[in-house]
XYZ file of C-alpha atoms in Angstrom:
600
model
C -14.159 -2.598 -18.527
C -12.499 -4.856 -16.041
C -9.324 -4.708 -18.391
C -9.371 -1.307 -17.254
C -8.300 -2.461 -13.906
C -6.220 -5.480 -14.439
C -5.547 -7.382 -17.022
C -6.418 -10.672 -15.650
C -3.316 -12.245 -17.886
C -1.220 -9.785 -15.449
C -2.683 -11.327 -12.170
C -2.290 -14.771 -12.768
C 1.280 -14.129 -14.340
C 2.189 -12.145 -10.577
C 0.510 -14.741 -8.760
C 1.400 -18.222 -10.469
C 4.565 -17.626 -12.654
C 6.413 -15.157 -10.976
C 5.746 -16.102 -7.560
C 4.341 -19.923 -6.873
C 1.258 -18.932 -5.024
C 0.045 -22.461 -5.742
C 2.951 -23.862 -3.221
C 1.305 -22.412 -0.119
C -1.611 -24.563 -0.727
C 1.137 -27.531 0.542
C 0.889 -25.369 3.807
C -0.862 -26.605 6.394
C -2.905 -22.975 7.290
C -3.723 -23.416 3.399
C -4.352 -27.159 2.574
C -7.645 -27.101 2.418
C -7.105 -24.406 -0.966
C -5.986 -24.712 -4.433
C -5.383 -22.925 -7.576
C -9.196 -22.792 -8.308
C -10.417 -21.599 -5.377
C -8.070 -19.101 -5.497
C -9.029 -17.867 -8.820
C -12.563 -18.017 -7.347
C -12.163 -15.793 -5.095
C -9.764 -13.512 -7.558
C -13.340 -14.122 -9.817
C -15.548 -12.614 -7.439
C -13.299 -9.512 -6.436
C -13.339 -8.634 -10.589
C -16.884 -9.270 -11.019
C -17.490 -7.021 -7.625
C -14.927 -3.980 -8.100
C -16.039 -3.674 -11.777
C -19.739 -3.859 -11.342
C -20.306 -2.055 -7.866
C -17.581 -0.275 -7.114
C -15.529 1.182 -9.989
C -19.490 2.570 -11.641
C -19.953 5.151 -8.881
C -16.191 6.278 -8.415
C -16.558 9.584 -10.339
C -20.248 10.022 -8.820
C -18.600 9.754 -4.591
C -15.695 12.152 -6.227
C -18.492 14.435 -7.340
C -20.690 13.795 -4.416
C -18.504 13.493 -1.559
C -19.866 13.339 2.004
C -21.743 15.955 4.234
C -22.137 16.905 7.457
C -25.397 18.332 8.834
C -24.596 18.765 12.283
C -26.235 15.326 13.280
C -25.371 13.038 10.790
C -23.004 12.197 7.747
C -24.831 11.374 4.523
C -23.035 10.209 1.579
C -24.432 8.464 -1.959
C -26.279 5.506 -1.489
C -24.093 3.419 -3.898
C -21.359 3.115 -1.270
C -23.471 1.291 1.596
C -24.801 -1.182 -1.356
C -21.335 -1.879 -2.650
C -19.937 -2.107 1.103
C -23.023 -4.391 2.170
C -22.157 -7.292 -1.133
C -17.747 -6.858 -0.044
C -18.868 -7.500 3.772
C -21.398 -9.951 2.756
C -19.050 -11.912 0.575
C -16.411 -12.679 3.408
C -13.874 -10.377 2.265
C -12.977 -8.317 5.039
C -12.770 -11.608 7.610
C -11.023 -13.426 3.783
C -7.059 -13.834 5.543
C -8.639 -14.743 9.253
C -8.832 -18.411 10.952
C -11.633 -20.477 9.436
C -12.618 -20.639 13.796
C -13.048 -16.591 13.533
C -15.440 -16.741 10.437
C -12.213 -16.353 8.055
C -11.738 -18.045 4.745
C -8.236 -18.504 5.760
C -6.900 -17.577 2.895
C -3.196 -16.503 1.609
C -2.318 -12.341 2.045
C -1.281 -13.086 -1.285
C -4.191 -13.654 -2.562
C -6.106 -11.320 -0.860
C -4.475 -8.537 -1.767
C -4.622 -10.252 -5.479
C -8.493 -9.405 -5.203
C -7.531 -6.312 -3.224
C -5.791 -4.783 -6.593
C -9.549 -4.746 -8.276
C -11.010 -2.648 -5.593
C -8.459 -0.063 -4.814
C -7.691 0.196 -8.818
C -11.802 0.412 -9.271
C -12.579 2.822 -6.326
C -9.991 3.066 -3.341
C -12.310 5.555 -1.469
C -15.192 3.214 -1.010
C -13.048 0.303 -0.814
C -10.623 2.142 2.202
C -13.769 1.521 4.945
C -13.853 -2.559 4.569
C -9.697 -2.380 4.676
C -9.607 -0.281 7.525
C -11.537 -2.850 9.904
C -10.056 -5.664 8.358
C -6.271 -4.088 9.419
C -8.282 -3.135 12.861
C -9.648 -6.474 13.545
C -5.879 -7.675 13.135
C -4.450 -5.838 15.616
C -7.456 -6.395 18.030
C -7.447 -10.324 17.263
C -3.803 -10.474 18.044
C -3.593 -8.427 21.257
C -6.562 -7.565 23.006
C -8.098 -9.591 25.698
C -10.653 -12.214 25.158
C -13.420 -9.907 26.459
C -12.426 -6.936 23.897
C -12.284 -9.961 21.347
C -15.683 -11.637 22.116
C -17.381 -7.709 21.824
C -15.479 -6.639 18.795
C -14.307 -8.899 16.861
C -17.119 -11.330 15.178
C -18.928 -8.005 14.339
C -16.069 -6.318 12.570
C -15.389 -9.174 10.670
C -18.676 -9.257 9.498
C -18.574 -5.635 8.464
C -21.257 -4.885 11.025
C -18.902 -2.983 13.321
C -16.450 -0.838 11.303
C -12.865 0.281 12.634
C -10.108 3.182 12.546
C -6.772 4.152 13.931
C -6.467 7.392 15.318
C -3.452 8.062 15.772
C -2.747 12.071 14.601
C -3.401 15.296 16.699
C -3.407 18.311 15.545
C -0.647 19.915 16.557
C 1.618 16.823 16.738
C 1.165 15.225 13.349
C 3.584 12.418 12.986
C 5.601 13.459 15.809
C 3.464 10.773 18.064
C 5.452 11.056 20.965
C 3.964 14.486 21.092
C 0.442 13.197 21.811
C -1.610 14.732 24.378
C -4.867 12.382 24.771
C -5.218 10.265 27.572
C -6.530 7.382 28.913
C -7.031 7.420 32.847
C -7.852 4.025 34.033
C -11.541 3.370 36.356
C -11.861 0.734 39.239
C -14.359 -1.568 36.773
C -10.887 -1.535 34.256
C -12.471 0.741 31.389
C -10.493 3.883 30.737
C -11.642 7.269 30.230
C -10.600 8.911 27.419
C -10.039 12.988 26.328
C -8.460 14.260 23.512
C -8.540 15.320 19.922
C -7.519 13.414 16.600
C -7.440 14.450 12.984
C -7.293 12.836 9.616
C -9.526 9.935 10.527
C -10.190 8.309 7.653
C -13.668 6.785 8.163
C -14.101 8.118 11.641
C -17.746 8.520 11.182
C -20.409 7.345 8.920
C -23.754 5.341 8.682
C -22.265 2.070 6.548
C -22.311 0.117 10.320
C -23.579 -0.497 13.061
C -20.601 0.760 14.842
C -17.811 2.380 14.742
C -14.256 1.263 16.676
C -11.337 3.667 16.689
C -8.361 2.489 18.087
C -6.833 5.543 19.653
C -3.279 6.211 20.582
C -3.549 7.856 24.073
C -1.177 8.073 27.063
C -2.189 6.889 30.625
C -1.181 9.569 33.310
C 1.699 8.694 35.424
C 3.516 6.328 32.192
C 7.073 6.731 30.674
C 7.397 10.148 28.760
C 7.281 10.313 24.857
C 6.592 7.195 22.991
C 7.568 4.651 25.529
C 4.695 5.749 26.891
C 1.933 5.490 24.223
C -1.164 3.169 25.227
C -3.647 1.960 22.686
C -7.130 1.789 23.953
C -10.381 0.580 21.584
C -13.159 3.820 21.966
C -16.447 2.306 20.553
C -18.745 4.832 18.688
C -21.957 3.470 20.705
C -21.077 1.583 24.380
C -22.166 -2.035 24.089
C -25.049 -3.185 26.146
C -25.127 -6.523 28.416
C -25.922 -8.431 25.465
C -23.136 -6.784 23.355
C -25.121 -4.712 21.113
C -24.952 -1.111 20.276
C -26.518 1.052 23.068
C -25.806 4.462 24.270
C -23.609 7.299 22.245
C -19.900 7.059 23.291
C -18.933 10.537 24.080
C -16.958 10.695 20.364
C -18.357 13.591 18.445
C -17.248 14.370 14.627
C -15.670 18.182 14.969
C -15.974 18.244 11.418
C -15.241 16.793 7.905
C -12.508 17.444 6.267
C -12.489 18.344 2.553
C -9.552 16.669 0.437
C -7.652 16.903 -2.663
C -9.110 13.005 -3.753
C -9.961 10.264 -1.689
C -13.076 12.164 -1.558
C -15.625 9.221 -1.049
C -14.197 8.480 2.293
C -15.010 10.481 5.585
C -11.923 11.978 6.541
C -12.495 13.314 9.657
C -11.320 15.419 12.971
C -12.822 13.566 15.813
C -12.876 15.266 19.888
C -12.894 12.577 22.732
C -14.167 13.100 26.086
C -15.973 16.723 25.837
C -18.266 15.456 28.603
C -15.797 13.479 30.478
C -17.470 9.979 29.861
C -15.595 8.530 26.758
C -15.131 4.601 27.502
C -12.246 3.264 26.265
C -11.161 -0.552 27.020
C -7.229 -1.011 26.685
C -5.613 -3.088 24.190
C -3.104 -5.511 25.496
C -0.737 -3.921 27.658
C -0.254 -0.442 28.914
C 2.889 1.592 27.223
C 2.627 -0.734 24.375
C 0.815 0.976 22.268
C 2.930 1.852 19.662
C 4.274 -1.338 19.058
C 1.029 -3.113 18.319
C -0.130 0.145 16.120
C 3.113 -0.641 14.088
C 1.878 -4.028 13.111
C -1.209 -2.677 11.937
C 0.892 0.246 10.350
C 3.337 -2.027 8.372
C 0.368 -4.385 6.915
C -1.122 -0.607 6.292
C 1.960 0.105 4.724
C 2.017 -2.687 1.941
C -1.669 -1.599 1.298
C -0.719 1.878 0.573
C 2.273 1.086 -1.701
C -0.348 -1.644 -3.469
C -2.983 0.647 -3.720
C -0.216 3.198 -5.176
C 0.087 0.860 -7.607
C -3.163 -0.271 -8.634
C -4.678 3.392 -8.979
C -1.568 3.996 -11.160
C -2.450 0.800 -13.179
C -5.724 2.339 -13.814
C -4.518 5.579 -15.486
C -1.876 3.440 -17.257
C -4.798 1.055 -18.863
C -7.117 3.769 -19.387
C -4.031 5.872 -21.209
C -3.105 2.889 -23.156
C -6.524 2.409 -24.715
C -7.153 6.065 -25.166
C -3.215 5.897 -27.279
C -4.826 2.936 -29.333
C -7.893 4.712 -30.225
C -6.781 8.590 -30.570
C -5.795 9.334 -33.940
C -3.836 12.732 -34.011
C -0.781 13.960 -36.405
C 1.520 11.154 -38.378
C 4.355 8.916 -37.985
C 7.489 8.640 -39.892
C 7.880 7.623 -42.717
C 4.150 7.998 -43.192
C 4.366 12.113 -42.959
C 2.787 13.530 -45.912
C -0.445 16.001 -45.813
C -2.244 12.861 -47.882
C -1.705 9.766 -45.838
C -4.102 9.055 -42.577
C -3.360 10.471 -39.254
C -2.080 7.628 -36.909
C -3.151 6.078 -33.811
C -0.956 8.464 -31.461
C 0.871 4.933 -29.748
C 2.537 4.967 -32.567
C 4.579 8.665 -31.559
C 7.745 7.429 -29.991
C 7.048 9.812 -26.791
C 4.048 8.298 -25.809
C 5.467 5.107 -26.194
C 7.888 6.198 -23.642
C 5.332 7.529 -21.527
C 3.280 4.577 -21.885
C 6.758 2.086 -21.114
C 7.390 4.264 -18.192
C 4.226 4.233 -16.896
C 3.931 -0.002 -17.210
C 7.357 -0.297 -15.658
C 6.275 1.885 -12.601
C 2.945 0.268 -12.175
C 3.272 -3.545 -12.584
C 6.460 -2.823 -11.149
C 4.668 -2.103 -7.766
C 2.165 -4.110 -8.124
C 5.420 -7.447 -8.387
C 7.146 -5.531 -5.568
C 4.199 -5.596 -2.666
C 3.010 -9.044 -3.816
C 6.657 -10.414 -2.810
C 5.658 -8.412 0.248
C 2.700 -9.941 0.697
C 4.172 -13.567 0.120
C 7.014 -13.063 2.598
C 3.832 -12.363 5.538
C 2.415 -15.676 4.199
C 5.752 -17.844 4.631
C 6.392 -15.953 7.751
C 3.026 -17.441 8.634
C 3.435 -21.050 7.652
C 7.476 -21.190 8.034
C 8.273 -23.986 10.405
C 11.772 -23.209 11.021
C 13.093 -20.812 12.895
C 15.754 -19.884 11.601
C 14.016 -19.283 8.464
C 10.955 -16.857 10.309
C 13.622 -15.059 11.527
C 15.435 -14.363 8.156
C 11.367 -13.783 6.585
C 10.818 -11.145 9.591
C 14.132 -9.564 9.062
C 13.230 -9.308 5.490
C 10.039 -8.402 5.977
C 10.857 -5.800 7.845
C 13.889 -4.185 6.113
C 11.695 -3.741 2.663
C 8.848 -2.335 4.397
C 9.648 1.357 3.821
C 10.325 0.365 0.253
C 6.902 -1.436 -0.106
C 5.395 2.042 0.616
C 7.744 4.409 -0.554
C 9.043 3.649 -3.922
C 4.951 2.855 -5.848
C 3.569 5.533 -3.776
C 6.503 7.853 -4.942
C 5.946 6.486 -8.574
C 2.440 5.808 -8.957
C 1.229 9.212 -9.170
C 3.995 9.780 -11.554
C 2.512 7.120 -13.601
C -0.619 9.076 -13.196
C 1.062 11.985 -14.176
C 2.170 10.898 -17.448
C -1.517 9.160 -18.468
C -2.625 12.828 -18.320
C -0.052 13.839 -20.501
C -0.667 10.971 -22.890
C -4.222 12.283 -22.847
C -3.405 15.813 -23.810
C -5.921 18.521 -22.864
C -8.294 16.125 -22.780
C -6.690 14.445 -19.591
C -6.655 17.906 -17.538
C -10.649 17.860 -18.116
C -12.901 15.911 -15.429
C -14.541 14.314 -18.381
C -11.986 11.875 -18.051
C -11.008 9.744 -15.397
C -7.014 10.333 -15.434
C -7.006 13.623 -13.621
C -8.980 12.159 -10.493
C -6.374 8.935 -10.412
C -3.655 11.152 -9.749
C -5.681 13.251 -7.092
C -6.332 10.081 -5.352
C -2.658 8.705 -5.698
C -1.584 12.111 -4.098
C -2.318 10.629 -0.807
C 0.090 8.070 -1.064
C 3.056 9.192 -0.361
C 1.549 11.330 2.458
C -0.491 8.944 4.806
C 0.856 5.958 7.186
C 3.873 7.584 7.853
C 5.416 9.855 4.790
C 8.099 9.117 2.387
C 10.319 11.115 4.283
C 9.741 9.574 7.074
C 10.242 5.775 5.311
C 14.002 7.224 4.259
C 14.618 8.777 7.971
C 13.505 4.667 9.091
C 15.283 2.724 6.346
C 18.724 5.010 6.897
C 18.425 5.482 10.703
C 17.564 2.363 11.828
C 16.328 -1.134 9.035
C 19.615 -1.193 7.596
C 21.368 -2.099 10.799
C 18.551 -3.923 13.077
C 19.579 -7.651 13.953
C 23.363 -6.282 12.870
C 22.097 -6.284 9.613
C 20.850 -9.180 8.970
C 18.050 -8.461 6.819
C 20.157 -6.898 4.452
C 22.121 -9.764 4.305
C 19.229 -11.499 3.929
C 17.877 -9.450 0.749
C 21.414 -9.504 -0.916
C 21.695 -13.089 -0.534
C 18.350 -13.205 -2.729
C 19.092 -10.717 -5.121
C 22.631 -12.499 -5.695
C 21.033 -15.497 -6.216
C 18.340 -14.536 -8.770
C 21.423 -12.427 -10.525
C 22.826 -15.947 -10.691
C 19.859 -17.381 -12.292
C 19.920 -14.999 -15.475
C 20.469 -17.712 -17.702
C 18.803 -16.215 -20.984
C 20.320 -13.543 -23.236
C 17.840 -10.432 -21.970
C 17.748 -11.105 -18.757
C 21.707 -11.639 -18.127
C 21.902 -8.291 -19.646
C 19.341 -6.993 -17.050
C 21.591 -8.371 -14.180
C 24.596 -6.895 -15.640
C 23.563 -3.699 -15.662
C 22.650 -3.780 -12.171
C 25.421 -4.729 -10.726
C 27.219 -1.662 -10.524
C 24.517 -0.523 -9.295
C 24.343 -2.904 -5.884
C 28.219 -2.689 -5.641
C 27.665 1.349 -5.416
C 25.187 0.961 -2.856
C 27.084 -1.299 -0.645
C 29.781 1.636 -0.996
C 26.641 3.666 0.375
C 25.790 1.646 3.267
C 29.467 1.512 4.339
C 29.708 5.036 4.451
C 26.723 5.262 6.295
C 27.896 3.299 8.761
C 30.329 5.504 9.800
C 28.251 8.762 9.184
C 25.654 8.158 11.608
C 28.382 7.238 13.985
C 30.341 10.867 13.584
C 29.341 14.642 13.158
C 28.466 13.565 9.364
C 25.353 12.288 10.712
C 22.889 15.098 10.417
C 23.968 15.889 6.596
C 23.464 11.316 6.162
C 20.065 11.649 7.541
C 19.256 14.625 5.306
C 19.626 13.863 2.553
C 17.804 10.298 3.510
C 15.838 10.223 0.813
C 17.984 10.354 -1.817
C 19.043 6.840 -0.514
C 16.063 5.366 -0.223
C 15.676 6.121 -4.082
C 18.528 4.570 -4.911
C 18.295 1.654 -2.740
C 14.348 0.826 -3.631
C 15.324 1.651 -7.173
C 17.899 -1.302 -6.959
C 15.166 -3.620 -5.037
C 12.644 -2.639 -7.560
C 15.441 -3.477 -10.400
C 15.917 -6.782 -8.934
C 11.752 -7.243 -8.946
C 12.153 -6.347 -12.847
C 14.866 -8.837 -13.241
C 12.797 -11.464 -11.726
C 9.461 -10.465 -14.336
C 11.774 -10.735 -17.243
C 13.377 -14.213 -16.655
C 10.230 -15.705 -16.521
C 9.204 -13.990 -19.444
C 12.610 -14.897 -21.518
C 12.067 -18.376 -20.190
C 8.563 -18.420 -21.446
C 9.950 -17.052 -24.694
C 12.429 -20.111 -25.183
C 10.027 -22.528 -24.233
C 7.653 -21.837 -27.242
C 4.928 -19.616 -26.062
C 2.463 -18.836 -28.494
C -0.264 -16.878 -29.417
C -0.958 -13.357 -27.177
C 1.424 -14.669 -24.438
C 4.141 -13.874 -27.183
C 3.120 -10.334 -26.774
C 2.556 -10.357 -23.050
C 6.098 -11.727 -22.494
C 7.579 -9.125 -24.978
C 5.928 -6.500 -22.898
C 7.303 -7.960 -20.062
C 10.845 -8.044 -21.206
C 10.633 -4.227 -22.963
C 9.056 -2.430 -19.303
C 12.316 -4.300 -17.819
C 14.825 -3.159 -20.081
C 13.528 0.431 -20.150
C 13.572 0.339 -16.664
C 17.196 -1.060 -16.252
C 18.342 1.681 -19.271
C 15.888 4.963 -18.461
C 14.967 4.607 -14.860
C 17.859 3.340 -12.743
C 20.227 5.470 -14.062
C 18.515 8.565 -12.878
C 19.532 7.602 -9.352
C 23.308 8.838 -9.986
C 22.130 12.029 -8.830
C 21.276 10.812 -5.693
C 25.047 8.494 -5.271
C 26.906 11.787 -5.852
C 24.875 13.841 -3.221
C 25.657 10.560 -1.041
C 29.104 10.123 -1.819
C 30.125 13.344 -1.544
C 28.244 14.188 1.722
C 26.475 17.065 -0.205
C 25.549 19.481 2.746
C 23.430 21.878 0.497
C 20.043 21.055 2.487
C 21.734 20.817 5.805
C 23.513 23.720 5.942
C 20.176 26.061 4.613
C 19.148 28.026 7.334
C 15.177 28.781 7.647
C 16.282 33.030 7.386
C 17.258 32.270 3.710
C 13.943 31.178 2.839
């Protein structure tokens, strides 16, 4: 079952071959770990997500949560699988040994993170919420909002959000309209209304704590002026329990697509004028420290793309092995046996497609999550700067490009399944409803282009791109072996077309071209993520090759194979598709600026 999920050959070829997880242990903030207590902890995430989690996905799809008026109920199987994560230190896993943490690697959390979100990413979003909430908290709030919040949240007895959307404003969050009017003991009073709240209310805690994006009367108009203020479910008592109702009521639930085991929810703040809010760090800044819980958010989502599109690849692949249906040449006659459908060239293709999106992603956000671990333990700095510049530029890539391609993966493990995928029988179908979040929530994939185009490219005068290019050069370079030069040689037109891109763009945004550039944004973020994710294929296959030359033996000889044949079908079916989106660049294509909303 767990194979289902991930292969555990895949995880430790991610985390040990093709990046050296193992060197962080020479960190300092990591010295105290090695390879086998990582692959402890990567032991106990398996053994959770495929015992307690992945058994009662299809039952919290099914069963999704109600609201009586009073109280939201959901099946009992959640709170027991939420109790064992929060029990076992997960959610506090990354934190400082002196908050309760394990102090271990992003890396590696979000290693064991793959088993959960691939087994059951509702259940699993309410323990990654407060983690992501606790981070913002630990690294900006005062030590009173610390000392009440967050032991408890890391403990998974207090739970956390971020509420950021309003109804009528969406992602335009300059457009806000709840406030935060400060009182003479320094609380705040909050009153407005958010929506899409993704855990906003439940009975898995003892608490709940939203972090709400308000505005404080008399502050800077539009987002300069955004506050972020912590709004407890219950008020704390002089002891710091849970005591009297907050004035934050649940409007409603709201009913979705997938994702259906987690509360999404439209929450109303302040109809009685007493909602206590306590402001995080300082006032106006809001936004900023949202972002840093966004962008972490933001490699989750792109993971967790991913790893639900790994699941409908693994499940597809075993249901290819195992279906028997029509015959393969030369094998074609009425009186020889049906084959194993794998063996039809099209759902091989499917199948390749499918592997090259998903472990794809999954090698893309790991790099991710290794560049916020050197960040973290980088001494120099010069080199933090070139990690946050990095960092930073790929972001909108970490989300964009698995959660554009994972539910394509998903997709295509329907088709593989035939009619039979389309039924609820089968788990494909409610993979891809899940994945259909993705490239919706923590800021959409339009809105990753509009931030990669308009401003990434060109922060710190570009140095992050530098930065990346300087990598990708370098690992170009490093192609030593047969496949793998071949790999880098047919992505280098490729890069040298997109530098023609970003040269033009330059200009663009700096003339009346600049509204037709920043339309058609998405079509470069395809092709530039398609060349990162190129690049992340590129690095897969040379350690494969190498492996190759080196004598590996046995089922690695497979592995490695696979390896090399999801790279080259990438390299030859995938990247190629993106000339579409050069010519619509290169020509300054004003077909979608120029449509008028009367034609429609």
């Amino acid at each position: 079952m767990a194979d289902q999920i991930i292969p555990r050959r895949e995880m430790q070829f991610q985390l040990y071959e093709v990046l050296d997880t193992e060197a962080l242990c020479s960190k300092t903030r990591f010295e105290d770990h090695n390879v086998e207590t990582f692959n402890a902890v990567v032991d106990m995430a398996e053994k959770m997500a495929e015992e307690l989690f992945l058994p009662h996905n299809a039952i919290a799809d099914k069963n999704e949560p109600t609201f009586d008026g009073k109280k939201v109920t959901m099946i009992d199987d959640v709170k027991v699988a939420f109790d064992t994560y929060r029990e076992s230190g997960f959610i506090a896993g990354h934190f400082d040994y002196e908050d309760g943490g394990m102090q271990l690697p992003v890396t590696v959390m979000n290693a064991c993170a793959g088993y959960f979100l691939a087994a059951n990413p509702s259940t699993t979003s309410y323990p990654f919420l407060t983690a992501a909430a606790a981070n913002v908290i630990k690294h900006f709030a005062s030590e009173d909002i610390k000392n009440a919040f967050l032991p408890r949240m890391l403990t998974g007895d207090f739970t956390g959000t971020m509420a950021l959307t309003e109804p009528h404003a969406g992602s335009a969050l300059a457009d806000i309209r709840t406030t935060a009017k400060p009182q003479e003991d320094g609380s705040y009073r909050v009153k407005g209304s958010k929506i899409y709240i993704s855990g906003g209310e439940h009975e898995l805690s003892d608490n709940i704590v939203h972090l709400v994006l308000a505005k404080i009367p008399g502050g800077p108009a539009g987002v300069k002026g955004i506050s972020l203020i912590a709004v407890p479910k219950f008020r704390l008592d002089t002891e710091g329990n849970p005591s009297e109702r907050n004035d934050v009521s649940l409007a409603g639930l709201i009913h979705k697509m997938g994702y259906r085991g987690t509360t999404s929810t439209a929450l109303t703040f302040g109809d009685n004028d007493d909602c206590h809010g306590y402001l995080i760090g300082e006032p106006h800044q809001g936004l900023r420290y949202m972002f840093m819980m966004m962008n972490e958010a933001r490699i989750g989502v792109g993971y967790g793309a991913a790893m639900i599109g790994y699941r409908g690849y693994r499940y597809s692949l075993d249901y290819a092995k195992d279906r028997t249906q029509g015959r393969a040449a030369p094998n074609l006659a009425p009186e020889d046996d049906p084959t194993p459908i794998i063996n039809h060239g099209d759902v091989r293709r499917m199948l390749l497609a499918q592997k090259s999106y998903c472990e794809g992603g999954m090698s893309l956000c790991l790099y991710g999550s290794m560049l916020i671990d050197e960040l973290e333990t980088e001494q120099d700095e010069a080199k933090r700067t070139e990690l946050s510049q990095l960092l930073d530029l790929l972001t909108p890539v970490f989300k964009a490009w698995p959660s554009e391609f994972g539910p394509k993966a998903n997709d295509l493990a329907i088709q593989v399944l035939g009619g039979a995928g389309y039924t609820r029988e089968y788990p494909v179908e409610q993979c891809w409803r899940d994945n259909r979040l993705n490239p919706i929530h923590e800021g959409t994939n339009g809105i990753q282009a509009l931030d990669l185009l308009g401003r990434k490219l060109w922060q710190h005068e570009g140095k992050g791109l530098q930065v990346l290019l300087a990598r990708v050069t370098a690992d170009m370079k490093r192609a030593e072996t047969p496949r793998a030069q071949a790999i880098a040689k047919k992505l280098k037109p490729y890069l040298d077309k997109l530098g023609e891109l970003i040269q033009q763009a330059a200009g663009d945004l700096r003339s009346d071209k600049q509204s037709v550039l920043l339309t058609n944004a998405s079509c470069f973020l395809n092709v530039f993520s398609s060349c990162v994710v190129s690049w992340i294929w590129l690095r897969q296959a040379k350690v494969a090759e190498q492996a190759l030359t080196q004598g590996a033996k046995g089922q690695d000889v497979d592995f490695y194979e696979g390896k090399l044949a999801a790279a080259e079908y990438f390299l030859s079916w995938e990247l190629p598709l993106v000339q579409r989106d050069i010519e619509i660049l290169s020509s300054k294509d004003t077909t979608c600026d120029s449509v008028k909303a009367a034609y429609f």
